[in-house]
Coordinates of C-alpha atoms in Angstrom, one line a residue:
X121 CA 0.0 0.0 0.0
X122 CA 3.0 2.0 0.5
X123 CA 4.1 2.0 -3.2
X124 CA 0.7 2.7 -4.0
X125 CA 0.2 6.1 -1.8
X126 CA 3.3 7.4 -3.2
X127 CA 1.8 6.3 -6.6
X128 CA -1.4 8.7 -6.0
X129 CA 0.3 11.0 -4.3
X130 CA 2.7 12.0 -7.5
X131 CA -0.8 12.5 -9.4
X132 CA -3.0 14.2 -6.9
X133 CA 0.3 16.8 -7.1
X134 CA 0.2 16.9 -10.8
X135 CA -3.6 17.4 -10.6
X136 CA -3.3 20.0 -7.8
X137 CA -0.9 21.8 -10.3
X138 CA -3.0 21.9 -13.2
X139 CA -6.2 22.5 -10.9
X140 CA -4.2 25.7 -10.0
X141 CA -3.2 26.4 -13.5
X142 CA -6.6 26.8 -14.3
X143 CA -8.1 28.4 -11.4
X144 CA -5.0 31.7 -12.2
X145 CA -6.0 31.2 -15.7
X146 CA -10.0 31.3 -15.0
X147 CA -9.6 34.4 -12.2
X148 CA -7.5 36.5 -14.2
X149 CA -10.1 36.5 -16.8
X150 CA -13.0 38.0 -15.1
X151 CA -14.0 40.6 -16.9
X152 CA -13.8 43.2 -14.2
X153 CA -10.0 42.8 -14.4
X154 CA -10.2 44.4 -18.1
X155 CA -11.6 48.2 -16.1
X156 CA -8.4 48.8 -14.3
X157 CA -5.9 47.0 -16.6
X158 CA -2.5 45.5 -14.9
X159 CA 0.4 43.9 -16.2
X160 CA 0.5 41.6 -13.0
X161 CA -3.1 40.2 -13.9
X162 CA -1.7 39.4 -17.2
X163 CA 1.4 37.6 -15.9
X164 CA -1.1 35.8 -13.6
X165 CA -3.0 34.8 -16.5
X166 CA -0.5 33.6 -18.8
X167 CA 1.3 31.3 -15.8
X168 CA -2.1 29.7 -15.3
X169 CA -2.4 29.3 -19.3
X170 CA 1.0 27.7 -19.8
X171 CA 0.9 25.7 -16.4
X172 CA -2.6 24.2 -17.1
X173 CA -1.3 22.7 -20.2
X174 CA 1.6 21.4 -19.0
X175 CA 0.2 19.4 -16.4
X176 CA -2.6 18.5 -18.2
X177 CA 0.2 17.1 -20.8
X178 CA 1.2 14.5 -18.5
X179 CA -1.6 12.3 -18.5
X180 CA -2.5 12.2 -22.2
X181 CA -0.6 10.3 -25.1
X182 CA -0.4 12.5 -27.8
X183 CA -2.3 11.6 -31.4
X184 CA 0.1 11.2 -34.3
X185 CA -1.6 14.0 -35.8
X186 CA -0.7 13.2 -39.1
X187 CA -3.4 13.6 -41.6
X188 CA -1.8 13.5 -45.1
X189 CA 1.4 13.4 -47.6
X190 CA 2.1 14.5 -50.5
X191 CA 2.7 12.0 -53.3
X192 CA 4.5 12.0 -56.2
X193 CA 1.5 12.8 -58.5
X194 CA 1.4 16.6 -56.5
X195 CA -1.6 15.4 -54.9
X196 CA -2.4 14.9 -50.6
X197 CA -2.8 11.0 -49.6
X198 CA -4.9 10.3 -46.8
X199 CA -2.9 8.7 -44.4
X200 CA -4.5 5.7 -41.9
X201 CA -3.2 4.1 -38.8
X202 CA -3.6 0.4 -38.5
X203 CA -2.8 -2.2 -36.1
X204 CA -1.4 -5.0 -37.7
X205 CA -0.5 -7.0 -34.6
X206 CA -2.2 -6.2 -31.5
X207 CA 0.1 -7.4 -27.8
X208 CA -0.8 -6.5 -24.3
X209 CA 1.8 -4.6 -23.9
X210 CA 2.6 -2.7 -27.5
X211 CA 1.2 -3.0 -31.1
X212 CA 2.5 -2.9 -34.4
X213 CA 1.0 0.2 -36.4
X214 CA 1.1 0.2 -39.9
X215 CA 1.0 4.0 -41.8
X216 CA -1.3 2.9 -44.4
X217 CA -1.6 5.2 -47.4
X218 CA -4.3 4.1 -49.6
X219 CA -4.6 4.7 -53.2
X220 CA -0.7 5.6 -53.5
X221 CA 1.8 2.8 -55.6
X222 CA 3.2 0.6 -52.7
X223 CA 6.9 1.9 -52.1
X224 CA 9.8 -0.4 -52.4
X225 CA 10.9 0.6 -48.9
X226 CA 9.6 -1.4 -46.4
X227 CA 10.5 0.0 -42.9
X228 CA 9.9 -1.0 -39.5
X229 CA 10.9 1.9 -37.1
X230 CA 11.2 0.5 -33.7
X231 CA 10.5 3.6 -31.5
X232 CA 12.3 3.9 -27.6
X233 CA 10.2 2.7 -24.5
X234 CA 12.4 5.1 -22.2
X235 CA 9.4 7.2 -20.4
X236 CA 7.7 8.9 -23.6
X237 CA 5.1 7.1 -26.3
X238 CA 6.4 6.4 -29.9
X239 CA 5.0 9.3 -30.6
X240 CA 8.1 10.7 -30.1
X241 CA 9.8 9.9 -33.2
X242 CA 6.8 11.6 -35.1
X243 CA 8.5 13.6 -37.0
X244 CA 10.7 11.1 -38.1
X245 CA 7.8 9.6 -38.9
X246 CA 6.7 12.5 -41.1
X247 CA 10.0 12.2 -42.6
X248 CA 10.1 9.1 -44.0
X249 CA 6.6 8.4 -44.8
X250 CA 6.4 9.9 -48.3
X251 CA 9.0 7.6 -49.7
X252 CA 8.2 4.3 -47.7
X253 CA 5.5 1.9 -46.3
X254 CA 5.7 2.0 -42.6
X255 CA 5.1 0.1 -39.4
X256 CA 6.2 1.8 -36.0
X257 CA 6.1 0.0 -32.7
X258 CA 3.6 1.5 -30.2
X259 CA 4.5 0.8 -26.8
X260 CA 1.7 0.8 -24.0
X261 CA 1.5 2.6 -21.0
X262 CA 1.9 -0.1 -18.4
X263 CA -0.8 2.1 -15.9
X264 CA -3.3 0.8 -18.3
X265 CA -2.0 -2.9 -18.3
X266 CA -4.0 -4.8 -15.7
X267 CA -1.7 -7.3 -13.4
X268 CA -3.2 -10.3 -15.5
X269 CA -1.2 -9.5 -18.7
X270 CA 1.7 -10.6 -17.1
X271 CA 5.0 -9.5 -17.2
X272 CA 7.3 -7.5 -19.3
X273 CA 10.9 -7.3 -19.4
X274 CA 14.0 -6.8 -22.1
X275 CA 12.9 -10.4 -22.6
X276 CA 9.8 -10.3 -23.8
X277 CA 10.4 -6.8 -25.2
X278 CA 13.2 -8.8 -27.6
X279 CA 10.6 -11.2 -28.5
X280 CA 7.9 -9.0 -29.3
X281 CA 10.8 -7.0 -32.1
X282 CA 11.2 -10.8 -33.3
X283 CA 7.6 -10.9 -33.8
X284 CA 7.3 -7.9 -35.5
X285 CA 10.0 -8.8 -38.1
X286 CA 8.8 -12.1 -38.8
X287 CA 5.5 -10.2 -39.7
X288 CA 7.0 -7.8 -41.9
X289 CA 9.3 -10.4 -43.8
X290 CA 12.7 -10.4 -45.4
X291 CA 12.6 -7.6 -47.3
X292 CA 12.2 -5.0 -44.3
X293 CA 14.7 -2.1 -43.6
X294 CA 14.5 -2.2 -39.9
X295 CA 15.8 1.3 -37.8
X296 CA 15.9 1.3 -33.9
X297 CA 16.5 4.6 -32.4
X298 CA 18.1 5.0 -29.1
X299 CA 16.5 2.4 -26.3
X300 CA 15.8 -0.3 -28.8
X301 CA 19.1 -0.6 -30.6
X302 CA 20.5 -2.9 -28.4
X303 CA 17.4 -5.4 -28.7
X304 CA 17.1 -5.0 -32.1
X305 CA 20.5 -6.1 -33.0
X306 CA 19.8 -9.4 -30.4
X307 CA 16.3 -9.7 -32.0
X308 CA 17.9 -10.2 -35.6
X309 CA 20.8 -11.9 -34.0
X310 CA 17.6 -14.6 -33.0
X311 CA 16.6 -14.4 -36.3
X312 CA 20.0 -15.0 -38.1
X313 CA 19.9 -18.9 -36.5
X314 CA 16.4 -19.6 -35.7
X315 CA 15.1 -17.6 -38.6
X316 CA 17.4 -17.3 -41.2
X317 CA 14.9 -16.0 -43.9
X318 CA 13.2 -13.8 -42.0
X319 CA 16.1 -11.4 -41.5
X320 CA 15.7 -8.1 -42.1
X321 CA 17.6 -6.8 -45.2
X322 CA 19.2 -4.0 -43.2
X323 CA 19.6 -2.8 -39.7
X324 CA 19.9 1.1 -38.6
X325 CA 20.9 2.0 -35.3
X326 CA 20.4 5.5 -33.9
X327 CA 22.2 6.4 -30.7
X328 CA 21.8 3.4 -28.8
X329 CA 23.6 2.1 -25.5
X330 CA 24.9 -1.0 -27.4
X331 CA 28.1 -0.5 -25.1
X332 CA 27.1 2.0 -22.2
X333 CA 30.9 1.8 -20.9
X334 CA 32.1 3.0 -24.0
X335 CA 31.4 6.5 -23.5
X336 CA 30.2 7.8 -19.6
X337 CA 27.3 9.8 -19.7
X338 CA 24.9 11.1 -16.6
X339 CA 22.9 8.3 -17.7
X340 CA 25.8 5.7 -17.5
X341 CA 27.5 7.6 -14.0
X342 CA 23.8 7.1 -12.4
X343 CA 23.6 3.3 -13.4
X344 CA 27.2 2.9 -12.0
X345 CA 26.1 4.9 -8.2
X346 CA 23.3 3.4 -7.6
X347 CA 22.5 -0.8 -6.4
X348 CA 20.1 -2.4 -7.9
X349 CA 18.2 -2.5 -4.7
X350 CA 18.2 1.5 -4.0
X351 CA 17.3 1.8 -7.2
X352 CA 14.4 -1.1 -6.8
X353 CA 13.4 1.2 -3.7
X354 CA 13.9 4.2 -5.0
X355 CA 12.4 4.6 -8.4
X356 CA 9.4 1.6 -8.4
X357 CA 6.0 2.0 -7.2
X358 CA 2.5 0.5 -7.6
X359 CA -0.4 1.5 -10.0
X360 CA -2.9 3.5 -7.8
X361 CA -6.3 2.9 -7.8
X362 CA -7.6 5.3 -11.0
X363 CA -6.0 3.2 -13.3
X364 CA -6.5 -0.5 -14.9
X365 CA -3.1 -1.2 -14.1
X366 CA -3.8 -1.1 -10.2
X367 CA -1.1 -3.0 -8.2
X368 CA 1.1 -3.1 -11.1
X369 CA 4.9 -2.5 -10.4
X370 CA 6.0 0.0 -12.4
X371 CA 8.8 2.9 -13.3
X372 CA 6.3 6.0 -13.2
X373 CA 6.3 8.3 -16.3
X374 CA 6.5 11.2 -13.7
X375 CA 9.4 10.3 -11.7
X376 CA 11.4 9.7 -15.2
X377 CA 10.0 13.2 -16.3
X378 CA 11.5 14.6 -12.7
X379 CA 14.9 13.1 -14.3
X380 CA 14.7 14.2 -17.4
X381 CA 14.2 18.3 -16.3
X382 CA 17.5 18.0 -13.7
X383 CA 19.0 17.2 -16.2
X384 CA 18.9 20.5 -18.0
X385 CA 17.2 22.5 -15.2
X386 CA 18.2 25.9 -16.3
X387 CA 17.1 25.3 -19.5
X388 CA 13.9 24.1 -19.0
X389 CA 13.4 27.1 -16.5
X390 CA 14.5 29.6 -19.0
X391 CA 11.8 27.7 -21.6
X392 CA 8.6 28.3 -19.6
X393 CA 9.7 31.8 -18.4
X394 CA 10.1 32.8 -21.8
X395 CA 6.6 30.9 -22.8
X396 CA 4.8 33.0 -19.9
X397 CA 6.2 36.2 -20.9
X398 CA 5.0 36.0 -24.3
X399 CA 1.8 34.8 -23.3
X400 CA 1.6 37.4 -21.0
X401 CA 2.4 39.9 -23.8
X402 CA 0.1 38.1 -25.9
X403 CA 2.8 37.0 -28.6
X404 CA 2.1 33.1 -28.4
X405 CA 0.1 30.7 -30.1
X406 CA -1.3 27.3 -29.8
X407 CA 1.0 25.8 -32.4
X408 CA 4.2 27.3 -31.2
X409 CA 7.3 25.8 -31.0
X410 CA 7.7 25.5 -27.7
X411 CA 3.8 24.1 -27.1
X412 CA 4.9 21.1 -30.4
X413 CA 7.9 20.1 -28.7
X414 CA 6.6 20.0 -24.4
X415 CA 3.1 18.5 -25.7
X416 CA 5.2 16.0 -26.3
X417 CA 8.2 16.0 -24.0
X418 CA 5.8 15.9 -21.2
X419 CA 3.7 13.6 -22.5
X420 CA 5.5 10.2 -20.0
X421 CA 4.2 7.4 -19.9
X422 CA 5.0 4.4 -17.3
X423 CA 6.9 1.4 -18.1
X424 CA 6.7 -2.2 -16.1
X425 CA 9.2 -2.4 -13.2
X426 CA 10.8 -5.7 -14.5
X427 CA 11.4 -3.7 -18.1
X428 CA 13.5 -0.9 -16.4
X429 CA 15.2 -3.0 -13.3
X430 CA 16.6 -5.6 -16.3
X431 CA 17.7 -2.7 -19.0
X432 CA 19.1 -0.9 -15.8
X433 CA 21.1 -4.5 -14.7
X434 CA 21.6 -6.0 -17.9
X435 CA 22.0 -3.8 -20.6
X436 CA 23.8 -1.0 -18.8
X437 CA 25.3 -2.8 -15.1
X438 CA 26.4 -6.1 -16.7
X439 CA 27.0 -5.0 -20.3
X440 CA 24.6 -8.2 -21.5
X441 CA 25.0 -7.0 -25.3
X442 CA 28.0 -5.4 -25.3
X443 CA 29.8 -8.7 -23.8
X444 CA 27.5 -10.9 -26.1
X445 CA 26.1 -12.7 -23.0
X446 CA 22.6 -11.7 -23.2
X447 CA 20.2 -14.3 -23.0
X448 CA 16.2 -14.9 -24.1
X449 CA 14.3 -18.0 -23.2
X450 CA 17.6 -19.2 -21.5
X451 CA 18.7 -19.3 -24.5
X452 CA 22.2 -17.7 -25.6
X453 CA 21.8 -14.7 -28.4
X454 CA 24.7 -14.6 -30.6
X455 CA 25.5 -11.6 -32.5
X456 CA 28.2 -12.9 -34.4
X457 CA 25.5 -15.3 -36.2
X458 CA 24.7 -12.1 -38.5
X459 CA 26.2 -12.5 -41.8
X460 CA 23.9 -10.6 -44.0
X461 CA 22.2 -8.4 -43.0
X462 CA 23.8 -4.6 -43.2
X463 CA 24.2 -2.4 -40.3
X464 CA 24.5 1.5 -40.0
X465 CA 25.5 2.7 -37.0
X466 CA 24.4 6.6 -36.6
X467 CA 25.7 8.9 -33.6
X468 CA 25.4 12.8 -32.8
X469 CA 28.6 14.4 -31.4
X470 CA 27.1 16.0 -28.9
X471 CA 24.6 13.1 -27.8
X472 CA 24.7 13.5 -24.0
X473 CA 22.3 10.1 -23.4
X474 CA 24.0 7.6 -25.6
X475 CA 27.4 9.3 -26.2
X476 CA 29.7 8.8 -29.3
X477 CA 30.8 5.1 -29.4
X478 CA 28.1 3.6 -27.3
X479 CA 26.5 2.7 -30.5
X480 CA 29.2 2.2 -33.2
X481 CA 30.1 -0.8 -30.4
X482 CA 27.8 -2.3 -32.5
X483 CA 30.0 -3.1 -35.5
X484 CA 32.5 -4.7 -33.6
X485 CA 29.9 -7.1 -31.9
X486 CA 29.2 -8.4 -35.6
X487 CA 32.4 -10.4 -36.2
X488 CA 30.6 -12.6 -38.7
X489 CA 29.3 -9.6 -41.1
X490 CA 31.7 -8.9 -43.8
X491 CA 32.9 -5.2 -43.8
X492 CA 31.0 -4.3 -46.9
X493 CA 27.5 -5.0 -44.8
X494 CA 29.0 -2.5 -42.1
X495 CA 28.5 1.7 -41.9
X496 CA 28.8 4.4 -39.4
X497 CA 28.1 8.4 -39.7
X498 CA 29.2 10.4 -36.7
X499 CA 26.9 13.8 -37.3
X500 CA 28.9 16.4 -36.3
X501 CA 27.0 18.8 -34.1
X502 CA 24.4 16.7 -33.6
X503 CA 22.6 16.1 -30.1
X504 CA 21.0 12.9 -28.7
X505 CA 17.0 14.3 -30.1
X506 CA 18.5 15.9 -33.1
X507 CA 19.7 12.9 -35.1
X508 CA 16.3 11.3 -35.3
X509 CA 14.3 14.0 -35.2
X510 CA 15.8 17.4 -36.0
X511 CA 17.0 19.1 -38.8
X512 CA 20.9 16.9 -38.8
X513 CA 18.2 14.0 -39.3
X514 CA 16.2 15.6 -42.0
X515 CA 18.8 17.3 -44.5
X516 CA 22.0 14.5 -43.5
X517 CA 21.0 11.7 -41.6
X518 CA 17.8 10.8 -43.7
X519 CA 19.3 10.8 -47.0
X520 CA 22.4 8.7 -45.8
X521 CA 20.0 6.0 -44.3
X522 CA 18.0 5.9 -47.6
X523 CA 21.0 5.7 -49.6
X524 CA 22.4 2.3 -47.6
X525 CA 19.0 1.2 -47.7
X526 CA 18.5 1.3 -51.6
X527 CA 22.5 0.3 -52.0
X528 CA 21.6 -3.2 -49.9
X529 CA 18.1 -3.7 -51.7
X530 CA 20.2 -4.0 -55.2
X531 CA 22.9 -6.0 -54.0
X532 CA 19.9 -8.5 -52.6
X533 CA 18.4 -8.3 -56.3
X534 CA 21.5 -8.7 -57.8
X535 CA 22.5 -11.4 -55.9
X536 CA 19.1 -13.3 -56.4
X537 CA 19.2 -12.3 -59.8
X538 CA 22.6 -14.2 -60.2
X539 CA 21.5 -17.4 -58.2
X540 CA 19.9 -19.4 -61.1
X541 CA 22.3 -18.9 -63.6
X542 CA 24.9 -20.7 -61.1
X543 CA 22.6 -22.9 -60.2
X544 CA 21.6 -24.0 -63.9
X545 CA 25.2 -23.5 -64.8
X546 CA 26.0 -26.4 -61.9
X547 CA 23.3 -28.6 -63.1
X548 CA 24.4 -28.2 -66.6
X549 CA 28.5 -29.6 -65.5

């Protein structure tokens, strides 16, 4: 019961906030106010404007919010979400465009379960969808899981990319950005000997903590202070009684978001002062950018207590993947069982969550891909959001991702094309 009164007692202060957010906002509206105008009135105003949203922002999963594209007939496509695969604890979404030639590109994004829904990577999303078909993973928020799902670890998490990719079938361009890249590369490692032919045809990964110990980062010195059982006391909590998730163990979304805004404290700070003073002075708008990005960065969500403790212990403590020891199923995964499937590797310079060389650990984990299959980019400049979802990603990264993508879809053709003749040539000596 503990767990759980801490649980409620994060939300009834995020709903106290907002409640007074919209109480300043309400007051300093009254009419009467407008007869003996005051700049403090307005100040009052705009704080409960801006803080009213922004508690309000924590509790609601943002909608992709993306309507149409523009094909390469000049016209808008209608763009649908569909689940393909429905799972307790995440779905595969399809980006259907109907009434627009299929693409060659076949990509499965594999969005981070880190505290925010995949919505986060929608503008990536945006990004890529006018020249591919798409599937994104869309994680759950584990409040809304009841206890009789089960559980829901690295595991299971592993298992469910597995799934997806035996959906989507060989000719899929897979990209994992940040959390996932790590579980990706051991999900196609599964597939490279239990699966051969349903490996993906290339693999992008996007700032991930392949090696944590490669580069230290706040993230990496934290995991390094802290014991598994302070952090176990610490940081996990039960589902309170509002949700369908009751009694469930989990990482809150709103203790991860209290992380996240130490982190850059002074930033942040500056941010919503700025935000208030131009509301106050009447100079905002609804569509702003700093409303598109904190809709979003405050949108958290929670993730299952098992998920975090193991990527905390064996992804970033024991180095699992980076030593290739990780196990699913008690089973060994062995990287070095990819042999054809191409790998990018992509990193910012200034990443401060997976630092450069976390990720590009990746390439020398695959000691049974030839070199040719292998690529990195280091984007000079570049922070951890930006090369995924900022303008490095749009005008360099993008274009270099869809270039090794189309470079490894006509070797495959080639290389199928060239099969039968050797074949028939055999059969004819």
């Amino acid at each position: 019961m503990k767990q759980m009164a801490t649980y409620d007692l994060m939300e009834t202060m995020r709903n106290t906030n907002e409640w007074l957010g919209a109480s300043a906002r309400a007051m300093a509206s009254y009419p009467v106010f407008g007869m003996v105008p005051n700049p403090m009135v307005e100040m009052i105003a705009a704080w409960g404007k801006v803080t009213e949203r922004s508690f309000a922002r924590m509790v609601t999963k943002p909608a992709w919010g993306i309507g149409s594209v523009v094909g390469e007939d000049g016209r808008d496509h209608m763009v649908e979400t569909k689940v393909e695969i429905a799972r307790p604890f995440g779905d595969l979404v399809r980006f259907h465009i109907p009434n627009r030639p299929e693409k060659a590109r076949r990509i499965l994004l594999c969005a981070p379960m880190s505290g925010h829904y995949a919505t986060l990577v929608r503008s990536t999303v945006t990004s890529l969808l006018p020249d591919a078909e798409l599937w994104v993973t869309d994680w759950h928020n584990a409040r809304d899981i009841p206890v009789s799902a089960g559980k829901f670890d690295v595991e299971d998490y592993t298992q469910y990319l597995v799934d997806f990719m035996k959906h989507l079938g060989p000719d899929t361009h897979v990209i994992a950005v940040c959390q996932p890249a790590p579980l990706a590369l051991a999900a196609t490692a599964m597939l490279a000997e239990e699966s051969p032919d349903a490996q993906p045809l290339t693999l992008t990964l996007i700032g991930g903590p392949i090696d944590p110990d490669a580069a230290a980062t706040d993230v990496t010195d934290f995991g390094r202070r802290v014991t598994m059982g302070q952090l176990e006391d610490m940081a996990i909590q039960r589902v309170g009684f509002k949700y369908a998730g009751v009694g469930r163990l989990v990482y809150p979304g709103l203790l991860q978001l209290a992380g996240f805004l130490s982190m850059n404290l002074d930033r942040h700070t500056q941010a919503f002062t700025d935000k208030i003073t131009a509301a106050a002075r009447g100079e905002d708008s609804e569509s702003d950018q700093h409303n598109r990005f904190y809709d979003e960065y405050l949108a958290v969500m929670d993730m299952t207590a098992e998920f975090y403790l193991s990527t905390v212990e064996r992804i970033f403590k024991n180095g699992e993947i980076a030593k290739n020891a990780f196990e699913v199923n008690g089973k060994m995964v062995d990287i070095g069982k990819i042999t054809n499937v191409a790998v990018k590797v992509v990193e910012g310079s200034k990443d401060d969550i997976s630092a450069p060389g976390q990720c590009l650990a990746a390439l020398a984990l695959l000691t049974g891909l030839p070199d040719e299959l292998k690529a990195q980019h280091l984007e000079e400049g570049a922070g951890h959001y930006g090369i995924f979802a900022g303008s490095s990603w749009r005008n360099n990264i993008r274009p270099l991702v869809f270039n090794f993508m189309d470079t490894h879809a006509e070797r495959k053709a080639k290389k199928t094309k060239a099969e039968p003749a050797v074949k028939l040539a055999a059969s004819n000596s």
